[in-house]
Coordinates of C-alpha atoms and ligand atoms in Angstrom, one line a residue:
M20 CA 8.1 -3.2 -37.8
W21 CA 8.5 -4.9 -34.5
L22 CA 12.0 -5.9 -35.1
Q23 CA 14.1 -2.9 -35.8
G24 CA 15.5 -4.6 -38.9
G25 CA 19.1 -4.5 -39.9
D26 CA 21.4 -5.6 -37.1
D27 CA 19.0 -7.3 -34.7
C28 CA 17.2 -9.3 -37.3
P29 CA 19.0 -12.6 -37.4
P30 CA 19.9 -14.0 -40.8
G31 CA 18.2 -16.9 -42.3
V32 CA 14.8 -16.4 -40.6
R33 CA 11.8 -17.6 -42.5
F34 CA 8.2 -17.1 -41.5
E35 CA 5.3 -19.4 -42.4
T36 CA 1.6 -19.5 -41.4
D37 CA 0.2 -22.4 -39.6
P38 CA -3.5 -21.8 -38.9
S39 CA -3.6 -24.7 -36.5
L40 CA -1.6 -22.8 -33.9
P41 CA -3.5 -20.9 -31.2
P42 CA -3.7 -17.1 -31.4
E43 CA -0.3 -15.4 -30.6
A44 CA 1.4 -18.8 -30.4
F45 CA 4.6 -19.6 -32.3
R46 CA 6.7 -22.6 -33.3
L47 CA 10.4 -22.2 -33.8
T48 CA 12.3 -24.8 -35.7
G49 CA 16.0 -24.3 -36.0
G50 CA 18.3 -25.8 -38.7
K51 CA 21.7 -25.4 -40.2
G52 CA 20.7 -22.5 -42.5
G53 CA 18.6 -20.6 -40.0
C54 CA 15.3 -20.8 -38.3
L55 CA 11.6 -21.2 -39.2
I56 CA 9.0 -19.2 -37.3
E57 CA 5.5 -20.5 -37.7
S58 CA 2.4 -18.9 -36.4
A59 CA -1.3 -18.5 -37.1
D60 CA -1.2 -14.7 -36.9
E61 CA 1.0 -11.7 -37.0
A62 CA 1.3 -11.5 -33.2
G63 CA 2.6 -15.0 -33.1
R64 CA 5.3 -14.1 -35.7
M65 CA 6.4 -11.2 -33.5
Y66 CA 6.6 -13.2 -30.3
G67 CA 8.4 -16.0 -32.2
G68 CA 10.9 -13.4 -33.4
Y69 CA 11.5 -12.0 -30.0
A70 CA 11.9 -15.5 -28.5
L71 CA 14.4 -16.4 -31.2
L72 CA 16.4 -13.2 -30.5
A73 CA 16.4 -14.0 -26.8
K74 CA 17.5 -17.6 -27.4
L75 CA 20.4 -16.5 -29.6
A76 CA 21.4 -13.8 -27.1
L77 CA 21.5 -16.4 -24.4
G78 CA 24.0 -18.4 -26.4
G79 CA 21.7 -20.7 -28.4
T80 CA 22.6 -21.6 -31.9
P81 CA 20.0 -21.9 -34.7
E82 CA 20.4 -25.7 -34.9
T83 CA 19.5 -26.2 -31.3
I84 CA 16.4 -24.1 -31.3
S85 CA 13.1 -25.9 -31.2
M86 CA 10.1 -24.8 -29.3
T87 CA 6.4 -24.3 -29.4
N88 CA 4.9 -21.7 -27.2
A89 CA 1.5 -20.2 -26.5
P90 CA 0.4 -17.7 -23.9
A91 CA -1.5 -18.9 -20.9
V92 CA -3.9 -16.0 -21.0
S93 CA -4.9 -13.8 -23.9
E94 CA -4.7 -10.5 -21.9
R95 CA -1.4 -9.5 -20.3
I96 CA -2.0 -6.1 -19.0
L97 CA 0.3 -3.3 -17.8
N98 CA -1.4 -0.6 -15.8
H99 CA 0.4 2.7 -15.4
W100 CA -0.6 5.0 -12.6
D101 CA 0.5 8.1 -14.5
N102 CA -1.2 11.4 -14.0
L103 CA -1.6 14.1 -16.6
T104 CA 0.5 16.4 -14.5
G105 CA 3.5 14.1 -15.3
D106 CA 3.6 12.6 -11.8
V107 CA 3.4 8.9 -11.3
E108 CA 1.4 7.6 -8.3
R109 CA 3.7 5.2 -6.5
G110 CA 6.3 5.8 -9.2
Y111 CA 10.0 5.5 -8.4
S112 CA 11.6 6.0 -11.8
G113 CA 11.2 9.6 -12.6
K114 CA 8.3 11.3 -14.3
S115 CA 5.6 9.9 -16.6
L116 CA 6.6 8.6 -20.0
F117 CA 3.2 9.7 -21.5
F118 CA 2.0 12.9 -19.8
K119 CA 3.3 16.3 -18.9
N120 CA 1.8 19.6 -17.8
G121 CA -1.7 18.4 -18.3
E122 CA -1.2 17.1 -21.8
V123 CA -0.4 13.8 -23.6
S124 CA 3.3 14.4 -24.2
Y125 CA 6.1 12.0 -25.0
D126 CA 9.3 11.4 -26.9
P127 CA 8.1 9.5 -30.0
Q128 CA 11.3 7.5 -30.4
R129 CA 11.4 6.5 -26.8
M130 CA 7.8 5.6 -26.9
K131 CA 8.4 3.3 -29.8
D132 CA 11.3 1.7 -27.9
Y133 CA 9.0 1.3 -24.9
A134 CA 6.3 -0.4 -27.0
R135 CA 8.9 -2.7 -28.4
L136 CA 10.3 -3.4 -25.0
L137 CA 6.8 -4.4 -23.6
A138 CA 6.0 -6.5 -26.7
S139 CA 9.3 -8.3 -26.4
V140 CA 8.3 -9.6 -23.0
G141 CA 4.7 -10.5 -24.1
I142 CA 2.7 -7.6 -22.8
N143 CA -0.3 -6.9 -25.0
R144 CA -2.5 -4.4 -23.2
V145 CA -1.5 -1.1 -21.8
C146 CA -3.4 1.5 -19.7
F147 CA -1.5 4.7 -19.7
N148 CA -3.5 6.7 -17.1
N149 CA -3.9 6.2 -13.4
V150 CA -6.9 4.3 -11.9
N151 CA -7.4 7.4 -9.8
V152 CA -8.8 9.4 -12.6
T153 CA -8.5 13.1 -12.0
P154 CA -11.0 15.5 -13.7
L155 CA -8.3 16.3 -16.2
A156 CA -7.5 12.7 -17.0
A157 CA -11.3 12.0 -17.4
R158 CA -11.0 14.1 -20.5
L159 CA -8.9 11.5 -22.2
I160 CA -12.2 10.2 -23.6
T161 CA -13.3 13.7 -24.8
D162 CA -11.1 16.5 -25.9
K163 CA -7.8 14.7 -25.3
L164 CA -8.9 11.6 -27.2
G165 CA -7.1 12.6 -30.4
D166 CA -3.8 12.8 -28.6
L167 CA -4.4 9.5 -26.8
A168 CA -5.3 7.9 -30.2
Q169 CA -1.9 8.9 -31.5
L170 CA -0.2 7.3 -28.6
A171 CA -2.2 4.2 -29.0
A172 CA -1.1 4.1 -32.7
I173 CA 2.5 3.8 -31.6
F174 CA 1.7 0.6 -29.6
R175 CA -0.6 -0.9 -32.3
P176 CA 2.1 -2.4 -34.6
F177 CA 3.5 -4.1 -31.5
H178 CA 0.1 -5.9 -31.0
I179 CA -0.5 -3.9 -27.8
K180 CA -4.0 -2.6 -27.3
T181 CA -4.9 0.4 -25.2
I182 CA -7.1 0.5 -22.2
I183 CA -8.4 3.8 -20.7
A184 CA -9.0 4.3 -17.0
V185 CA -12.3 6.2 -16.7
D186 CA -14.1 7.9 -13.9
F187 CA -17.4 6.3 -12.9
S188 CA -19.0 9.7 -12.6
S189 CA -18.0 10.8 -16.1
P190 CA -21.7 11.2 -17.1
I191 CA -21.8 14.0 -14.5
L192 CA -18.3 15.3 -14.9
L193 CA -18.1 15.3 -18.6
G194 CA -21.7 15.0 -19.7
G195 CA -23.3 17.5 -17.3
L196 CA -25.9 14.9 -16.2
S197 CA -27.3 15.1 -12.7
T198 CA -26.5 11.5 -11.9
A199 CA -24.2 8.6 -12.8
D200 CA -26.8 6.1 -11.6
P201 CA -26.1 3.0 -13.7
L202 CA -29.8 2.2 -13.9
D203 CA -30.7 5.6 -15.3
G204 CA -31.5 5.5 -19.0
G205 CA -29.8 8.8 -19.7
V206 CA -26.6 7.5 -18.0
A207 CA -26.6 4.4 -20.2
A208 CA -27.1 6.5 -23.3
W209 CA -24.2 8.8 -22.3
W210 CA -21.9 5.8 -21.9
A211 CA -23.1 4.4 -25.3
K212 CA -22.3 7.7 -27.0
A213 CA -18.9 8.0 -25.2
A214 CA -18.0 4.5 -26.4
E215 CA -19.0 5.3 -30.0
T216 CA -16.8 8.4 -29.9
V217 CA -13.8 6.6 -28.4
Y218 CA -14.0 3.6 -30.8
K219 CA -14.0 6.0 -33.8
A220 CA -10.6 7.2 -32.6
I221 CA -9.2 3.9 -31.3
P222 CA -11.0 1.1 -33.1
D223 CA -9.1 -1.6 -31.4
L224 CA -9.4 -0.3 -27.8
A225 CA -9.4 -3.1 -25.3
G226 CA -11.8 -1.4 -23.0
F227 CA -12.2 0.8 -19.9
L228 CA -10.6 0.2 -16.5
V229 CA -12.7 1.4 -13.5
K230 CA -11.8 2.0 -9.9
A231 CA -15.2 2.6 -8.3
D232 CA -16.4 2.8 -4.7
S233 CA -12.8 2.6 -3.7
E234 CA -10.7 5.0 -1.7
F235 CA -13.1 7.9 -2.0
R236 CA -13.9 7.4 -5.7
D237 CA -17.5 7.4 -6.8
G238 CA -19.2 4.3 -7.6
P239 CA -22.6 2.6 -7.8
A240 CA -22.8 1.9 -4.0
A241 CA -23.4 5.5 -3.2
M242 CA -26.5 5.3 -5.5
G243 CA -27.8 2.1 -3.8
R244 CA -26.7 0.0 -6.8
T245 CA -24.5 -3.0 -6.9
Q246 CA -21.0 -3.4 -8.3
A247 CA -22.6 -5.5 -11.1
D248 CA -25.0 -2.7 -12.0
G249 CA -22.1 -0.3 -12.2
A250 CA -19.9 -2.5 -14.3
N251 CA -22.7 -3.7 -16.6
V252 CA -23.8 -0.2 -17.7
I253 CA -20.4 0.5 -19.1
A254 CA -19.9 -3.0 -20.4
R255 CA -23.1 -2.7 -22.5
A256 CA -21.8 0.5 -24.0
L257 CA -18.5 -1.2 -25.0
K258 CA -20.0 -4.5 -26.2
P259 CA -20.9 -3.5 -29.8
Y260 CA -17.2 -2.8 -30.3
G261 CA -15.8 -5.9 -28.6
G262 CA -14.6 -3.8 -25.7
K263 CA -14.4 -4.9 -22.0
V264 CA -14.7 -3.4 -18.6
Y265 CA -11.9 -4.1 -16.2
W266 CA -13.6 -3.5 -12.9
R267 CA -11.4 -3.4 -9.9
C268 CA -12.3 -5.2 -6.7
F269 CA -10.3 -3.0 -4.3
V270 CA -13.5 -2.0 -2.5
Y271 CA -13.3 -1.7 1.3
N272 CA -14.2 0.7 4.1
C273 CA -11.3 3.2 4.1
E274 CA -12.9 5.2 6.9
Q275 CA -12.9 2.5 9.6
D276 CA -12.6 3.3 13.3
W277 CA -9.7 1.5 14.8
R278 CA -11.9 0.8 17.9
D279 CA -14.1 -1.4 15.6
T280 CA -12.8 -4.9 15.8
K281 CA -15.7 -6.5 13.8
T282 CA -14.9 -4.9 10.5
D283 CA -11.9 -6.7 8.9
R284 CA -10.5 -5.2 5.8
P285 CA -9.2 -8.4 4.2
K286 CA -12.8 -9.7 4.1
A287 CA -14.0 -6.8 2.0
A288 CA -13.4 -7.8 -1.7
Y289 CA -15.0 -11.2 -1.2
D290 CA -17.9 -9.8 0.8
H291 CA -18.6 -7.3 -1.9
F292 CA -18.1 -9.4 -5.0
F293 CA -18.7 -13.1 -4.3
P294 CA -22.4 -12.8 -3.8
L295 CA -22.7 -11.2 -7.3
D296 CA -21.2 -14.1 -9.2
G297 CA -23.2 -14.6 -12.4
S298 CA -24.6 -11.1 -12.5
F299 CA -21.8 -9.5 -14.4
D300 CA -22.1 -9.2 -18.2
N301 CA -19.6 -11.5 -20.1
N302 CA -17.5 -8.6 -21.2
V303 CA -16.7 -7.6 -17.6
I304 CA -13.5 -8.8 -16.0
L305 CA -13.1 -8.4 -12.3
Q306 CA -9.6 -7.2 -11.5
V307 CA -8.6 -8.7 -8.2
K308 CA -5.5 -7.8 -6.3
H309 CA -3.4 -10.9 -5.6
G310 CA -3.8 -10.5 -1.8
P311 CA -6.7 -9.3 0.4
S312 CA -4.6 -6.4 1.8
D313 CA -2.7 -4.3 -0.6
F314 CA 0.5 -5.6 -2.3
Q315 CA 2.2 -6.3 1.1
V316 CA 5.5 -8.1 1.4
R317 CA 3.6 -11.1 2.7
E318 CA -0.1 -11.8 2.6
P319 CA -2.2 -14.8 1.7
N320 CA -3.8 -15.0 -1.7
S321 CA -7.2 -13.4 -2.1
P322 CA -10.0 -15.9 -1.4
L323 CA -11.9 -14.2 -4.3
L324 CA -9.4 -15.5 -6.9
G325 CA -11.1 -18.4 -8.6
A326 CA -14.1 -18.4 -6.3
M327 CA -16.5 -16.9 -8.8
K328 CA -17.3 -19.7 -11.3
D329 CA -19.4 -17.5 -13.6
T330 CA -17.4 -14.4 -13.7
A331 CA -14.1 -13.6 -15.5
Q332 CA -11.3 -12.4 -13.4
A333 CA -7.9 -10.7 -13.8
M334 CA -5.3 -11.2 -11.1
E335 CA -3.6 -7.9 -10.3
L336 CA 0.1 -7.7 -9.3
Q337 CA 2.2 -4.7 -8.5
V338 CA 5.5 -4.3 -10.4
T339 CA 6.2 -0.9 -8.9
Q340 CA 7.7 -1.5 -5.5
E341 CA 5.3 0.5 -3.3
Y342 CA 5.6 -1.7 -0.2
T343 CA 8.6 -3.6 -1.4
G344 CA 11.4 -1.1 -1.3
Q345 CA 10.4 1.5 -3.9
Q346 CA 13.2 0.6 -6.3
I347 CA 15.8 1.7 -3.7
D348 CA 15.9 -1.7 -2.0
L349 CA 16.6 -4.8 -4.2
Y350 CA 13.5 -7.0 -4.4
A351 CA 13.1 -9.5 -7.1
L352 CA 9.3 -9.8 -7.4
A353 CA 9.5 -13.0 -9.5
V354 CA 10.2 -14.9 -6.3
Q355 CA 7.1 -13.6 -4.6
W356 CA 5.0 -14.2 -7.7
E357 CA 6.2 -17.7 -8.0
E358 CA 5.1 -18.3 -4.4
I359 CA 1.7 -16.6 -5.1
L360 CA 1.2 -18.9 -8.1
S361 CA 2.2 -22.0 -6.2
A362 CA -0.1 -21.3 -3.3
P363 CA -3.0 -23.7 -3.0
V364 CA -6.6 -22.7 -3.6
S365 CA -7.8 -26.2 -2.5
D366 CA -6.4 -29.6 -1.7
T367 CA -6.1 -30.3 -5.4
R368 CA -5.4 -27.0 -7.1
S369 CA -2.9 -24.3 -7.0
T370 CA -3.4 -20.6 -8.0
R371 CA -1.3 -21.4 -11.1
G372 CA -4.0 -23.9 -12.1
L373 CA -6.6 -21.1 -12.2
V374 CA -4.6 -19.1 -14.8
G375 CA -6.2 -19.5 -18.2
Q376 CA -9.3 -20.9 -16.5
E377 CA -11.1 -18.7 -13.9
I378 CA -8.3 -16.2 -14.1
Q379 CA -8.5 -15.0 -17.7
A380 CA -6.1 -12.1 -17.6
V381 CA -3.1 -11.0 -15.6
A382 CA -2.6 -7.3 -14.9
A383 CA 0.2 -5.4 -13.1
V384 CA 1.0 -1.9 -12.0
A385 CA 4.0 -0.7 -14.0
N386 CA 7.4 0.3 -12.5
T387 CA 8.6 2.4 -15.4
G388 CA 9.2 6.1 -15.8
D389 CA 11.4 8.6 -17.7
D390 CA 14.6 7.6 -15.9
A391 CA 17.3 6.7 -18.4
N392 CA 17.2 3.1 -17.3
W393 CA 13.3 3.0 -17.3
T394 CA 13.0 1.6 -13.7
G395 CA 15.2 3.7 -11.4
H396 CA 17.0 0.7 -10.0
T397 CA 18.6 -1.1 -12.9
L398 CA 17.9 -4.5 -11.3
A399 CA 14.2 -3.6 -11.1
Q400 CA 14.1 -4.0 -14.8
A401 CA 14.0 -7.7 -14.0
N402 CA 10.6 -7.2 -12.3
L403 CA 9.0 -5.8 -15.5
Y404 CA 10.6 -8.6 -17.5
A405 CA 9.4 -11.2 -15.0
F406 CA 5.9 -9.9 -15.1
G407 CA 5.7 -10.3 -18.9
R408 CA 7.3 -13.8 -18.8
L409 CA 5.1 -15.1 -16.0
A410 CA 1.9 -13.7 -17.5
W411 CA 2.8 -15.6 -20.6
D412 CA 3.9 -18.7 -18.9
P413 CA 3.0 -19.0 -15.2
S414 CA 4.8 -22.3 -14.9
L415 CA 8.2 -20.6 -15.2
T416 CA 10.3 -20.4 -12.0
A417 CA 11.9 -17.3 -10.6
R418 CA 15.3 -18.9 -11.2
E419 CA 14.7 -19.4 -14.9
I420 CA 13.3 -16.0 -15.4
L421 CA 16.0 -14.1 -13.5
S422 CA 18.7 -16.2 -15.0
D423 CA 17.4 -15.2 -18.5
W424 CA 17.2 -11.6 -17.5
I425 CA 20.7 -11.5 -16.2
G426 CA 21.9 -13.3 -19.3
L427 CA 20.1 -10.9 -21.7
T428 CA 21.2 -7.8 -19.7
F429 CA 24.7 -8.5 -18.6
G430 CA 25.8 -11.5 -20.6
T431 CA 26.1 -15.2 -19.8
N432 CA 29.5 -15.3 -18.0
P433 CA 28.8 -17.6 -15.0
A434 CA 31.2 -15.6 -12.9
L435 CA 28.7 -12.8 -13.0
R436 CA 25.5 -14.7 -13.6
E437 CA 25.6 -17.1 -10.7
P438 CA 26.4 -14.7 -7.8
L439 CA 23.9 -12.1 -9.1
L440 CA 21.2 -14.7 -9.6
N441 CA 21.6 -15.9 -6.0
M442 CA 21.6 -12.3 -4.7
M443 CA 18.4 -11.6 -6.6
L444 CA 16.7 -14.9 -5.6
D445 CA 17.5 -14.0 -2.0
S446 CA 16.4 -10.4 -2.2
R447 CA 12.7 -11.0 -1.5
G448 CA 13.4 -13.1 1.6
V449 CA 16.0 -10.6 2.9
Y450 CA 13.6 -7.7 2.6
E451 CA 10.9 -9.7 4.4
K452 CA 13.4 -10.4 7.2
Y453 CA 13.8 -6.8 8.1
N454 CA 10.3 -5.8 7.3
A455 CA 7.0 -6.5 9.2
P456 CA 7.4 -10.0 10.6
L457 CA 5.3 -13.2 10.0
G458 CA 2.7 -11.6 7.7
L459 CA 1.8 -8.7 10.0
C460 CA 1.8 -6.1 7.2
W461 CA 1.5 -2.3 7.4
M462 CA 4.4 -1.4 9.7
V463 CA 5.4 1.2 7.1
N464 CA 5.5 4.9 7.3
I465 CA 2.1 6.3 6.4
N466 CA 1.3 7.8 3.0
H467 CA 4.6 7.2 1.2
H468 CA 5.1 3.7 2.5
Y469 CA 8.9 3.5 2.7
G470 CA 10.7 2.7 6.0
P471 CA 9.4 1.5 9.3
S472 CA 6.6 2.9 11.5
P473 CA 5.2 0.0 13.6
E474 CA 2.1 2.0 14.7
G475 CA 1.9 4.3 11.7
Y476 CA -1.3 2.7 10.6
E477 CA -2.4 1.4 13.9
F478 CA -4.9 4.1 14.8
S479 CA -5.8 5.2 11.3
K480 CA -8.9 4.9 9.3
W481 CA -7.6 2.4 6.7
G482 CA -8.5 -0.8 8.5
T483 CA -4.9 -1.9 9.0
Y484 CA -4.4 -3.0 12.6
H485 CA -2.0 -5.5 14.3
R486 CA -3.2 -4.6 17.8
A487 CA 0.1 -5.3 19.6
D488 CA 0.0 -5.1 23.4
A489 CA 2.5 -6.1 26.1
K490 CA 1.8 -9.8 25.6
A491 CA 0.6 -10.6 22.2
I492 CA 0.2 -9.4 18.6
G493 CA -1.9 -10.1 15.5
V494 CA -5.5 -10.4 14.6
D495 CA -7.5 -13.6 15.1
R496 CA -9.1 -14.1 11.7
T497 CA -10.5 -17.6 12.4
D498 CA -14.1 -18.4 13.3
N499 CA -13.2 -17.4 16.8
G500 CA -12.2 -14.0 15.6
T501 CA -13.2 -12.0 12.5
G502 CA -14.2 -15.1 10.5
Y503 CA -12.1 -14.2 7.5
T504 CA -10.8 -17.7 7.1
S505 CA -14.3 -18.9 6.3
Q506 CA -14.0 -17.2 2.9
Y507 CA -11.5 -19.9 1.8
H508 CA -12.0 -23.4 0.4
P509 CA -12.5 -25.8 3.4
Y510 CA -9.1 -27.2 2.9
L511 CA -7.4 -23.8 3.2
R512 CA -9.8 -22.7 5.9
A513 CA -8.7 -25.6 8.1
L514 CA -5.0 -25.1 7.2
Y515 CA -5.0 -21.4 8.1
S516 CA -7.3 -21.7 11.1
N517 CA -4.8 -23.8 13.1
P518 CA -1.6 -22.2 14.1
D519 CA 0.1 -25.5 13.9
T520 CA -0.7 -25.9 10.2
C521 CA -0.8 -22.3 9.2
P522 CA 2.3 -21.5 7.0
E523 CA 4.5 -19.9 9.5
E524 CA 5.3 -16.9 7.3
L525 CA 1.5 -16.0 7.6
L526 CA 1.1 -16.8 11.2
L527 CA 0.3 -13.3 12.4
Y528 CA -1.9 -12.6 9.4
F529 CA -4.4 -15.2 10.7
H530 CA -3.7 -15.5 14.5
R531 CA -3.2 -13.4 17.6
L532 CA -0.3 -15.0 19.5
P533 CA 1.8 -14.3 22.6
Y534 CA 5.4 -13.2 22.1
T535 CA 6.4 -16.4 23.9
Y536 CA 4.6 -18.7 21.4
T537 CA 7.1 -21.4 20.2
L538 CA 7.7 -21.7 16.5
K539 CA 8.7 -24.9 14.7
S540 CA 12.3 -23.8 14.9
G541 CA 12.0 -24.0 18.7
K542 CA 12.4 -20.3 19.0
T543 CA 9.9 -18.0 20.5
L544 CA 8.0 -15.7 18.2
L545 CA 9.8 -12.7 19.7
Q546 CA 13.2 -14.3 19.3
H547 CA 12.4 -15.1 15.7
I548 CA 11.6 -11.4 15.2
Y549 CA 14.8 -10.3 16.7
D550 CA 16.9 -12.8 14.8
T551 CA 15.4 -12.1 11.4
H552 CA 15.8 -8.4 11.8
F553 CA 19.5 -8.7 12.7
E554 CA 20.0 -11.2 9.9
G555 CA 18.2 -9.1 7.3
A556 CA 20.4 -6.1 7.9
E557 CA 23.5 -8.3 7.8
D558 CA 22.3 -9.9 4.5
V559 CA 22.3 -6.5 2.9
E560 CA 25.9 -6.0 3.9
G561 CA 26.4 -9.3 2.0
F562 CA 24.7 -7.9 -1.1
I563 CA 27.1 -5.0 -1.1
E564 CA 30.1 -7.3 -0.9
T565 CA 28.8 -9.5 -3.7
W566 CA 28.0 -6.5 -5.9
D567 CA 31.4 -4.9 -5.2
G568 CA 33.0 -8.2 -6.2
L569 CA 31.2 -8.1 -9.5
Q570 CA 32.4 -4.6 -10.4
P571 CA 35.0 -5.7 -13.0
L572 CA 32.3 -7.7 -14.9
L573 CA 29.7 -5.0 -14.9
P574 CA 29.1 -2.0 -17.1
E575 CA 30.4 1.0 -15.1
S576 CA 27.1 2.9 -15.0
A577 CA 25.1 -0.1 -13.8
Y578 CA 27.7 -0.9 -11.2
Y579 CA 27.7 2.6 -9.7
S580 CA 24.0 3.2 -9.8
V581 CA 23.1 -0.1 -8.2
A582 CA 26.0 0.4 -5.6
A583 CA 24.5 3.7 -4.6
R584 CA 21.1 2.1 -4.1
L585 CA 22.5 -0.8 -2.1
K586 CA 24.0 1.8 0.3
R587 CA 20.6 3.4 0.8
Q588 CA 19.1 -0.1 1.2
L589 CA 21.5 -0.8 4.0
V590 CA 20.5 2.4 5.8
N591 CA 16.9 1.4 5.4
A592 CA 17.5 -2.2 6.6
R593 CA 19.3 -1.0 9.7
E594 CA 16.5 1.5 10.4
W595 CA 13.9 -1.3 10.1
R596 CA 16.0 -3.6 12.3
D597 CA 16.4 -1.1 15.1
V598 CA 12.8 0.3 15.0
I599 CA 11.1 -3.0 14.9
N600 CA 13.3 -4.6 17.5
T601 CA 13.0 -1.7 19.8
Y602 CA 9.3 -1.6 19.3
F603 CA 8.9 -5.2 20.4
Y604 CA 11.4 -4.9 23.2
R605 CA 9.5 -2.0 24.6
K606 CA 6.2 -3.7 24.3
S607 CA 7.2 -7.0 25.7
G608 CA 10.2 -6.2 28.0
I609 CA 11.8 -9.4 26.9
P610 CA 15.4 -9.1 26.0
D611 CA 17.2 -10.7 23.0
R612 CA 18.6 -14.1 24.0
Q613 CA 21.9 -13.3 22.2
G614 CA 22.3 -9.9 24.0
R615 CA 22.7 -8.0 20.7
K616 CA 22.2 -4.2 20.6
I617 CA 18.5 -3.3 21.0
Y618 CA 17.9 0.3 21.7
P619 CA 15.9 0.7 24.9
Ligands
GCU260 C1 -2.9 1.4 -2.9 C2 -2.0 2.6 -3.2 C3 -2.8 3.7 -3.9 C4 -3.6 3.1 -5.1 C5 -4.5 2.0 -4.6 C6 -5.2 1.3 -5.7 O1 -3.7 1.8 -1.8 O2 -1.4 3.1 -2.1 O3 -1.9 4.7 -4.3 O4 -4.4 4.1 -5.6 O5 -3.6 1.0 -4.0 O6 -4.8 0.2 -6.0 O7 -6.1 1.8 -6.3

């Protein structure tokens, strides 16, 4: 079922059961005549099959294949932000694959291909609908449930379970109750009934995803209840069926006054959730964004990750490139994710070390849509691939993953693979060079988040301020400032609190510094900003040259579609360069030491 049979099923494959292997794990043993795939369960067979196909496609021969592999976490979740209208929130690859004109609507063959595609990279949970649940989408658990169940049935043979994003105020919206108060008996009974109905239609549903008290969405806080009260009432309804609540921690004051310098948005998730450790039911998973801001190009890891010893957590990444170039600009997220996983949580542990322990699931916002190539930018396919691979095995490097993706997509010819690999590995750093510098974040155009606007968010309500003046920029988040650093392990608190030890790429996330501050390179902070912005735009010219040089080795359609996007990227990079450099020049009055063109 999961292999299409015929052509892509390699000859000489034998399957055997080995109950001693962990769930979903597989052992591949190659030999002259073919290959043996052993597993404890059906899912393991499937993953073993895909791994074998990948090995062969990358040039392996059956005799050389020998590997045992088990996933680091049992839940590898893809969250789509698709609306029933067919639009995709933060989607850059066309329209929804699942919904149209208010209905569940899809191409059955393409859907099967999609399920197979996701399974082949190890994804085993899918939420089809947006966390921002519209009244129409709320009905996916009532009158649209039958249609959703049919969609779930397409994914089931690929060992992918469905998650449904639900609205916290569903008892009011759908049930006609006067309250959604989680401590109200009628509300608990409503959720219990809803769960019973949903599990009749989708017996293996993984659970409900909830965005509550977040960006104008209802939640328990409005009723004077805690996040734990809110999550637990739904968790108890799902419990009899083995379901879970994936409760998002993206809770912050989105109506802040920019004059208020005490409230500091990065502190919010920890402040709201850490004190509640131990009060969540054991089928609640707190879904925490990897950083305390919002999927920015550079931010530290959330101090909440791993901090709650008695609460299960999912780390949430964003495959869709909301702040990272919107699938117009090339940005290999694997590089950033490797950095995130390698970042320390203490003097003895890295974030990677939490995966499979405190972090029990990995989730990501999807980058797919109904574009023919799934992801708009052909090379952005590598981001979805990388998410699946890393969620399965967080010890993989970006180099390994991207090299495999290129090999599987375009073949293993080193004349193509090496230059493209280098270009993709560089792409994150290049984007960062022309974007907001040194961890500042939020210098993007408001609402749609593409292109520069240094003060777009500066006087807004979203809690996103860099507070640049004529002499200095950044927010002091140490104990002398907002105190955000105190949320970290003492080792990291000390590291981040001192500008000399703070990783330089995060300097302005944690500190307010003068433009004349000297960096380790000996350059001033301002000169660094000018230099990186000039370099970033030049690097994109280099990407175009590299890509053009690869044209003879590339399929025509991939060549032309990526070439067109690289051109747009260059326009964007130059715009960022000029806007950011001019902004800082106007603020500081300090010229570029190299006398390059900065618009007055
Ligand atoms: C970001 C994004 C929103 C999204 C939100 C979330 O703020 O811009 O579109 O709804 O994250 O993660 O819920």
